[in-house]
Short mmCIF file of C-alpha atoms in Angstrom, two decimals:
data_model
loop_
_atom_site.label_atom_id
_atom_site.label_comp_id
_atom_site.label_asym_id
_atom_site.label_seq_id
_atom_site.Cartn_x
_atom_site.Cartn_y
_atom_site.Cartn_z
CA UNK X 1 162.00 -61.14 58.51
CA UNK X 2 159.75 -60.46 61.86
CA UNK X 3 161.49 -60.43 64.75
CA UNK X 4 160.52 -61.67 68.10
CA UNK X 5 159.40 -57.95 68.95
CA UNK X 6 156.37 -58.36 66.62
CA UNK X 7 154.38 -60.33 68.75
CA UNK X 8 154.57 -57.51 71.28
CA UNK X 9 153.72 -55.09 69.39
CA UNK X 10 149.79 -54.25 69.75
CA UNK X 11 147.82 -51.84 68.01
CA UNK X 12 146.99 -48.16 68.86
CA UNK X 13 144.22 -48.65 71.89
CA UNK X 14 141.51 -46.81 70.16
CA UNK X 15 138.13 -46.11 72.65
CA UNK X 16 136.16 -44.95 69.88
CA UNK X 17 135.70 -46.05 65.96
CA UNK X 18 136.43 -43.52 63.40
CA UNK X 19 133.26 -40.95 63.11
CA UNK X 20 131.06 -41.16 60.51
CA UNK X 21 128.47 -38.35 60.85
CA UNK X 22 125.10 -38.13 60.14
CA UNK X 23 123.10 -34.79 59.43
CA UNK X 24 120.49 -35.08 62.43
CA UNK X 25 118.42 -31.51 61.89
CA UNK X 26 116.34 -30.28 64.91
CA UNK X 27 112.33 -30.50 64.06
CA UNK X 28 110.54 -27.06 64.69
CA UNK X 29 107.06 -27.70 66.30
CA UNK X 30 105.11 -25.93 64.22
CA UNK X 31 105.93 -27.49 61.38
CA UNK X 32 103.65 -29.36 59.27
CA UNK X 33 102.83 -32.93 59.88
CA UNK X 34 104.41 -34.87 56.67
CA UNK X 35 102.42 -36.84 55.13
CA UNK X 36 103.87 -40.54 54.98
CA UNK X 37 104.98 -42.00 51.83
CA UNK X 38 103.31 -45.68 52.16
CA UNK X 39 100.04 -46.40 54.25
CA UNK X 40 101.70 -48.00 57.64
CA UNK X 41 98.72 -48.30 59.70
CA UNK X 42 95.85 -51.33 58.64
CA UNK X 43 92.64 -50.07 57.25
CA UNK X 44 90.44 -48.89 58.82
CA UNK X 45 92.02 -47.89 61.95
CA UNK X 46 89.85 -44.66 62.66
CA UNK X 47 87.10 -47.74 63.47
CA UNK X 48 88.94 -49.09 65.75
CA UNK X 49 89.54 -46.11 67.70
CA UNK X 50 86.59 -45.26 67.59
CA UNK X 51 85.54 -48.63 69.06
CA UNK X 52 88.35 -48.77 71.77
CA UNK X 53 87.48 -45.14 72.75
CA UNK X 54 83.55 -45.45 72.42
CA UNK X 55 83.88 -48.14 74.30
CA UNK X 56 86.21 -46.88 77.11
CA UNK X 57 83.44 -43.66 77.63
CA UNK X 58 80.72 -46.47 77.93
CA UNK X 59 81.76 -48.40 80.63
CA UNK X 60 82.81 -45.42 82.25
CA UNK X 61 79.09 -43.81 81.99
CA UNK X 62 78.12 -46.90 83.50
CA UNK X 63 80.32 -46.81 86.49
CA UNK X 64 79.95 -43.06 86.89
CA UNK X 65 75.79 -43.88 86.77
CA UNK X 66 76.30 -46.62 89.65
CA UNK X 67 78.55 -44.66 92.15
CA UNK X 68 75.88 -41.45 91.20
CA UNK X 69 73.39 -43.85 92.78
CA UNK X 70 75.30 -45.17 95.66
CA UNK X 71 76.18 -41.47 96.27
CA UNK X 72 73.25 -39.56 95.82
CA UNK X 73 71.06 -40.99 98.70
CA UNK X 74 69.89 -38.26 100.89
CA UNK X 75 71.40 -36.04 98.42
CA UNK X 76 74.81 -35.31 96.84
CA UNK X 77 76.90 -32.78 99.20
CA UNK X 78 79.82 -30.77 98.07
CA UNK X 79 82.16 -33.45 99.01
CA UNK X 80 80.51 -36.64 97.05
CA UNK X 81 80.51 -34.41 94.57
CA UNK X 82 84.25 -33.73 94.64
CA UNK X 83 84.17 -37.72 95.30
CA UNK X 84 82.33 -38.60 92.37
CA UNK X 85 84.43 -36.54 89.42
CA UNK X 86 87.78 -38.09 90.90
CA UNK X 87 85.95 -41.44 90.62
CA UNK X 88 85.23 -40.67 86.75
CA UNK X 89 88.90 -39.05 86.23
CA UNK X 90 90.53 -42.57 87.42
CA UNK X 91 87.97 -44.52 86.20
CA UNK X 92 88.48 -43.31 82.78
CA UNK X 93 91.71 -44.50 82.09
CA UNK X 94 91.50 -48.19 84.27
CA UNK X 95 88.14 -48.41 81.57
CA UNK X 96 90.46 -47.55 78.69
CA UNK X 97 92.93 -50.10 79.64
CA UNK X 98 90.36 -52.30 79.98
CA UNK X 99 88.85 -52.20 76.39
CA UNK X 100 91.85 -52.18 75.28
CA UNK X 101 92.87 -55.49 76.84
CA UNK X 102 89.94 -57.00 75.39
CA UNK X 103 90.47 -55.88 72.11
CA UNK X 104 93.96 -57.65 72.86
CA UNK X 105 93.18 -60.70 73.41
CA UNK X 106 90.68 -60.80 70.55
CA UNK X 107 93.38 -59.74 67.93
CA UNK X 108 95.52 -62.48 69.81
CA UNK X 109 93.21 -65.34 69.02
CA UNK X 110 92.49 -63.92 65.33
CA UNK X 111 96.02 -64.32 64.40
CA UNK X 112 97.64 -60.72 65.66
CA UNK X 113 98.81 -59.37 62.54
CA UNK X 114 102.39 -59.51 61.45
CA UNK X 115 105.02 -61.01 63.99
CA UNK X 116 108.41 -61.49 64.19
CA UNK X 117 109.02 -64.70 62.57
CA UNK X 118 111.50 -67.11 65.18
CA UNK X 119 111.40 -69.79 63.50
CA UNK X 120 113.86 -71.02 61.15
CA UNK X 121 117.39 -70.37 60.19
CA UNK X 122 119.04 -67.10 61.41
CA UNK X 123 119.19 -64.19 58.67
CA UNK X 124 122.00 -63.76 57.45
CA UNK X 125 122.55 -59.42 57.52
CA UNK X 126 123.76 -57.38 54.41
CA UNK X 127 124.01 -54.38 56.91
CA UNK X 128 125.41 -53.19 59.81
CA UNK X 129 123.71 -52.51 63.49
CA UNK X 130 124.86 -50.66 66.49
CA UNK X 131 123.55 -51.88 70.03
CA UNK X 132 123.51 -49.01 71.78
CA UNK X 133 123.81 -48.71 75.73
CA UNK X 134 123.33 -45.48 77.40
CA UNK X 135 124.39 -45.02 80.92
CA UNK X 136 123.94 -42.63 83.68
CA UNK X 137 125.33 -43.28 87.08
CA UNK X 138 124.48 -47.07 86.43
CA UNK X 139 126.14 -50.22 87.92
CA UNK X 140 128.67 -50.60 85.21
CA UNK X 141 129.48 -54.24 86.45
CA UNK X 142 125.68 -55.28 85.70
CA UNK X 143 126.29 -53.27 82.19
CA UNK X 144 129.29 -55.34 81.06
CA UNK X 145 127.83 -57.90 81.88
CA UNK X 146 124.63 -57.66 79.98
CA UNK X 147 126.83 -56.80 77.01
CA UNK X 148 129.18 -59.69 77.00
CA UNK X 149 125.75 -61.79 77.74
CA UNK X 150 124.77 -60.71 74.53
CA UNK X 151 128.04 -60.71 72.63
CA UNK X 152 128.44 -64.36 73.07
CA UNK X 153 125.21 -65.10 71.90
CA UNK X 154 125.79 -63.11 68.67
CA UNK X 155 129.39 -64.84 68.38
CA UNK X 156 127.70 -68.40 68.62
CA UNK X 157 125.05 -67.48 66.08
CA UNK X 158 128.54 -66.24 64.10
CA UNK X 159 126.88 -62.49 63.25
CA UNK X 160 129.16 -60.50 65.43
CA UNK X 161 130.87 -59.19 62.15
CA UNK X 162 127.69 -57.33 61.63
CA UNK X 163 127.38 -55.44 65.15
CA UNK X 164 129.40 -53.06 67.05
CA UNK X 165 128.71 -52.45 70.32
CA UNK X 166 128.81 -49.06 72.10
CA UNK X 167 128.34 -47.86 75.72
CA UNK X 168 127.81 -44.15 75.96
CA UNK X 169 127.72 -42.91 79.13
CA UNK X 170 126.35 -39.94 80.55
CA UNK X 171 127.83 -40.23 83.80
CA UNK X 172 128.75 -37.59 86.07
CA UNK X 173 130.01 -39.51 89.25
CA UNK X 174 133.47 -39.73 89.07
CA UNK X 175 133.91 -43.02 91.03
CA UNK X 176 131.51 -44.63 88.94
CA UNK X 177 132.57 -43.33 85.76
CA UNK X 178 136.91 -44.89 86.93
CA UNK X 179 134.30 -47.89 87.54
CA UNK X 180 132.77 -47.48 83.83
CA UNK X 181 136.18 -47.65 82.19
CA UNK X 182 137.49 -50.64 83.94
CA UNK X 183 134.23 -52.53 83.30
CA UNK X 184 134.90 -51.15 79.72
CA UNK X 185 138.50 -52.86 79.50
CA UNK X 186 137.62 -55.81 81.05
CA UNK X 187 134.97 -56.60 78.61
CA UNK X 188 136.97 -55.63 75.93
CA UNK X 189 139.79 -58.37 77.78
CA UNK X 190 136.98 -60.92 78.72
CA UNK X 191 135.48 -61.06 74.57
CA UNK X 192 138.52 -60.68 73.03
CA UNK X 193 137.23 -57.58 70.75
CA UNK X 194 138.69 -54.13 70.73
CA UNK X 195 137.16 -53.80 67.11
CA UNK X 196 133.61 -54.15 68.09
CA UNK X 197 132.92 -52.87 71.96
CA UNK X 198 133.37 -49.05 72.39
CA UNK X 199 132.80 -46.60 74.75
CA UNK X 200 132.35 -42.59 74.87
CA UNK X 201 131.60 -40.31 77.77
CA UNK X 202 130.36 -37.16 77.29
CA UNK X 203 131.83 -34.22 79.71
CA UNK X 204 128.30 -32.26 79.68
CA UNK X 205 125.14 -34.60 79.58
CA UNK X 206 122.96 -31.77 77.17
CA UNK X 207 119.61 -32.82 76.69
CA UNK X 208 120.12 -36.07 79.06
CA UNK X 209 119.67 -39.33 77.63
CA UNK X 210 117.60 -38.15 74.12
CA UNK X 211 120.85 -35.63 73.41
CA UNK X 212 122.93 -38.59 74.44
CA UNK X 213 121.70 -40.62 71.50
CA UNK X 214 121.56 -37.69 69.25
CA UNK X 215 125.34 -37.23 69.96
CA UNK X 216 126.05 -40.74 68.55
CA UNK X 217 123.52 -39.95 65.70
CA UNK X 218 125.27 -37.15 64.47
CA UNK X 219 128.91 -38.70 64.89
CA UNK X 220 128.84 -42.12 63.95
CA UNK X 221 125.06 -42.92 62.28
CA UNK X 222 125.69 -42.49 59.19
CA UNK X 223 127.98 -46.01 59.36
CA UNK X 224 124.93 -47.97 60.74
CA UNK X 225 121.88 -48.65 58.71
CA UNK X 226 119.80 -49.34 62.08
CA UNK X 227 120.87 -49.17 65.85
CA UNK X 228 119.30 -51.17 68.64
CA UNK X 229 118.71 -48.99 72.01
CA UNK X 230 119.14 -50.83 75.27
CA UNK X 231 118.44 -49.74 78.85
CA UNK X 232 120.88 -50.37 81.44
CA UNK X 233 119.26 -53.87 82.80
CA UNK X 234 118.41 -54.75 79.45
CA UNK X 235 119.07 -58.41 78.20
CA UNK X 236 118.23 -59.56 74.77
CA UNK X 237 118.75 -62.95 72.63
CA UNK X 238 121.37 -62.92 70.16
CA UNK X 239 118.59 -64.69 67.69
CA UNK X 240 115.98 -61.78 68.40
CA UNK X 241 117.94 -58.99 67.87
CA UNK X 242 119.60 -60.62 63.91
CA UNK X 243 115.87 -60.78 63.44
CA UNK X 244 115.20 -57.04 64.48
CA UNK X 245 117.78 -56.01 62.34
CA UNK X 246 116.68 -58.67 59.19
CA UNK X 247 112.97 -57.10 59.95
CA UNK X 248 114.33 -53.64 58.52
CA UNK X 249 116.17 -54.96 56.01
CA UNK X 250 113.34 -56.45 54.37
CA UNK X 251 110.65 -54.00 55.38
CA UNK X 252 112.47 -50.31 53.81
CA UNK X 253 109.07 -49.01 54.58
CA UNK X 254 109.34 -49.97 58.24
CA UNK X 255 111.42 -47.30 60.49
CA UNK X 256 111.22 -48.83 64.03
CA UNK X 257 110.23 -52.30 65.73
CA UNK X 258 110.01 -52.33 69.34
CA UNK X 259 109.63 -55.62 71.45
CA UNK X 260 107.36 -56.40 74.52
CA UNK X 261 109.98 -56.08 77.72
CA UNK X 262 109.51 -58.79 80.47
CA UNK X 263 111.23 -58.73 84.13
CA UNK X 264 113.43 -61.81 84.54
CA UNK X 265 115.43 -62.98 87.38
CA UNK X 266 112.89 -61.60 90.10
CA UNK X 267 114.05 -62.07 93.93
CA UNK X 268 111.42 -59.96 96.04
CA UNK X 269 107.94 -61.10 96.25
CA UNK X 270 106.44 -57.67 94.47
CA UNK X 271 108.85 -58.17 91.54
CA UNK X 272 108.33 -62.11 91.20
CA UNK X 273 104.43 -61.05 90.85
CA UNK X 274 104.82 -58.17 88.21
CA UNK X 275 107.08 -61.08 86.29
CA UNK X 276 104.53 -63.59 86.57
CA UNK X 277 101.99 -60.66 85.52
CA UNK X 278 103.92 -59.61 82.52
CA UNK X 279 104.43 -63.45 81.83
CA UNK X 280 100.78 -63.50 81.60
CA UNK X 281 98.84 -60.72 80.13
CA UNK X 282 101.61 -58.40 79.45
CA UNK X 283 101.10 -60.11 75.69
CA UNK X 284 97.80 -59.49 75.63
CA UNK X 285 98.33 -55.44 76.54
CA UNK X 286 101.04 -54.77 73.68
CA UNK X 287 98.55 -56.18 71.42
CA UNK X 288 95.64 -54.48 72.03
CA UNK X 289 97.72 -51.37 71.95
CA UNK X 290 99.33 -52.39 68.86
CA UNK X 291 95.69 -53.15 67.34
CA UNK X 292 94.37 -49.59 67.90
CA UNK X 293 97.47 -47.19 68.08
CA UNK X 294 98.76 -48.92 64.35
CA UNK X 295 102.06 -46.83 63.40
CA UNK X 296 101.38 -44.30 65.73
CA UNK X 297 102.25 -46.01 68.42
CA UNK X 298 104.41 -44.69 71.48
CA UNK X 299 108.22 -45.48 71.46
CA UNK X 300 109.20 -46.88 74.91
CA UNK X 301 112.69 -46.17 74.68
CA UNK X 302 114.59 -48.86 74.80
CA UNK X 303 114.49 -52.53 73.52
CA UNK X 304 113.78 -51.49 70.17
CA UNK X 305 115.61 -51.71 66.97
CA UNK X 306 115.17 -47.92 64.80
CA UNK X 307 116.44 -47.29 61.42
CA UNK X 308 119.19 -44.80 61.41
CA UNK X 309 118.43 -42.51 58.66
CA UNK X 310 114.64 -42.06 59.41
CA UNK X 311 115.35 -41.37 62.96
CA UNK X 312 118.21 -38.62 62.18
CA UNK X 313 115.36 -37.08 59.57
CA UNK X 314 112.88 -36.88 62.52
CA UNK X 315 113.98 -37.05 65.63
CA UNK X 316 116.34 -34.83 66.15
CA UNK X 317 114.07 -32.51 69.16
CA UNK X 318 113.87 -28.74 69.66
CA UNK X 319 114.68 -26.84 72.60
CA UNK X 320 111.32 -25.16 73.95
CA UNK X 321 111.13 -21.70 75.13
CA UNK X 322 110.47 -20.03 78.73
CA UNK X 323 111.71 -21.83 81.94
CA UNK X 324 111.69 -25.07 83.20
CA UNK X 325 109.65 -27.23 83.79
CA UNK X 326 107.49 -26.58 80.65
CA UNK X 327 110.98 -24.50 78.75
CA UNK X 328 114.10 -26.04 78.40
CA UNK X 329 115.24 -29.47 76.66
CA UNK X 330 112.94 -32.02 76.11
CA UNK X 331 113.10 -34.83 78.17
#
């Protein structure tokens, strides 16, 4: 028979889930480039580079041409000279953008390949994600409250049994890291979920915030078929991120999906223009990188949903020899 003690009695406060490592080797540079398994980039991509490149030197032979002109009169001194090669060197890349852009918007209005599909009922998820949210010296108010942003929306959409959440902090203030750990509690007291929301600190912050990741790699990955990676002002929809992880599920071939980042909630005049700019061609940009780069894209780092076993397999990143700033850990 219980007694009235019972309902006093609460479980063992536990910070941390029980490990479940994950063999995360480091990759030697000089290694041999594997060669993939599937095709992952659309045909014919060497053509488009070629395009987006060819294209990039051509306006920029133009431009150099004009300001030759404009320069040259009366003869080119040593300091038009010097003028003229800086105006190629920045030119170049503005000219890459450019093409790029264009090629952008073209693939935009021809359909733009595969896209996450938002439409329709939510996935339902056979496996399990992590949403992982590194800190360093952060504003761990604005962090908790990101996460429990996103923790209701998962609990409305009633997929919260497939996601743990965990902030691992890097932090070496102590004030802010007594901060982190009462932000930590009260989201924990705010959801309701001590099963779900963790958090680790790590004493030493080795290999900042790509050995931060690695840590929880190697100690808990192998319980996580894919793991989302947010940055500390990150917000995402409860819908997009069950369709991140449903995107791996169905794709095995597929090893990371990244989304387009956008600036919300603006207050100064320079950041309410770079929202309205993202708002506007920041689309347009991510495609026409998308077009050309294929699956050898760039990772940004954060917003982006990676699965866990491919990313322990090749990821894991070597410690380079001399001194800093070209020795040392990457990153």
């Amino acid at each position: 028979m219980d007694s009235p003690l019972d309902s006093l009695i609460r479980p063992p406060f536990r910070a941390l889930p029980d490990e479940t490592p994950l063999l995360m080797p480091v990759q030697p540079l000089h290694a041999a480039a594997v060669a993939a398994h599937h095709p992952s980039s659309p045909a014919r991509m060497a053509w488009r580079r070629a395009l987006v490149l060819g294209g990039a030197i051509l306006v920029t032979a133009v431009a150099a041409f004009e300001m030759h002109v404009a320069l040259n009169v009366g003869g080119l001194t040593v300091l038009e000279g010097t003028i003229l090669v800086l105006f190629v060197v920045l030119f170049a890349w503005i000219a890459l953008a450019l093409v790029s852009a264009v090629c952008g918007f073209v693939s935009m209005v021809g359909g733009g390949g595969r896209r996450l599909d938002l439409a329709g009922e939510t996935p339902a998820l056979a496996t399990r994600t992590a949403l992982l949210m590194p800190c360093y010296n952060e504003q761990p108010a604005r962090v908790a409250a990101a996460l429990q942003v996103i923790h209701q929306d998962l609990a409305r959409l009633g997929a919260l049994p497939a996601f743990d959440l965990f902030i691992l902090s890097d932090t070496t203030d102590p004030d802010v890291w007594i901060a982190e750990e009462a932000a930590f509690l009260a989201l924990r007291d705010a959801t309701g979920d001590d099963g779900r929301i963790f958090y680790r600190r790590r004493a030493e912050n080795t290999e900042r915030k790509a050995g931060n990741i690695a840590d929880w790699v190697r100690r808990w990955g192998g319980g996580y078929g894919q793991f989302l990676i947010l940055d500390a002002d990150s917000v995402m929809m409860g819908d997009a991120i069950i369709r991140l992880s449903a995107m791996l599920e169905r794709h095995p071939d597929v090893g990371l999906v990244q989304t387009l980042p956008v600036i919300v909630g603006g207050e100064t005049l320079f950041a309410r223009m770079q929202q309205f700019a993202g708002r506007v061609y920041g689309p347009m940009i991510a495609h026409g990188i998308a077009w050309w780069h294929g699956a050898e894209g760039n990772y940004w780092g954060h917003n982006a949903m990676i699965r866990t076993a491919a990313f322990a397999a090749a990821a894991g990143l070597p410690t380079l020899r001399g001194r800093k700033p070209f020795g040392g850990h990457i990153m």
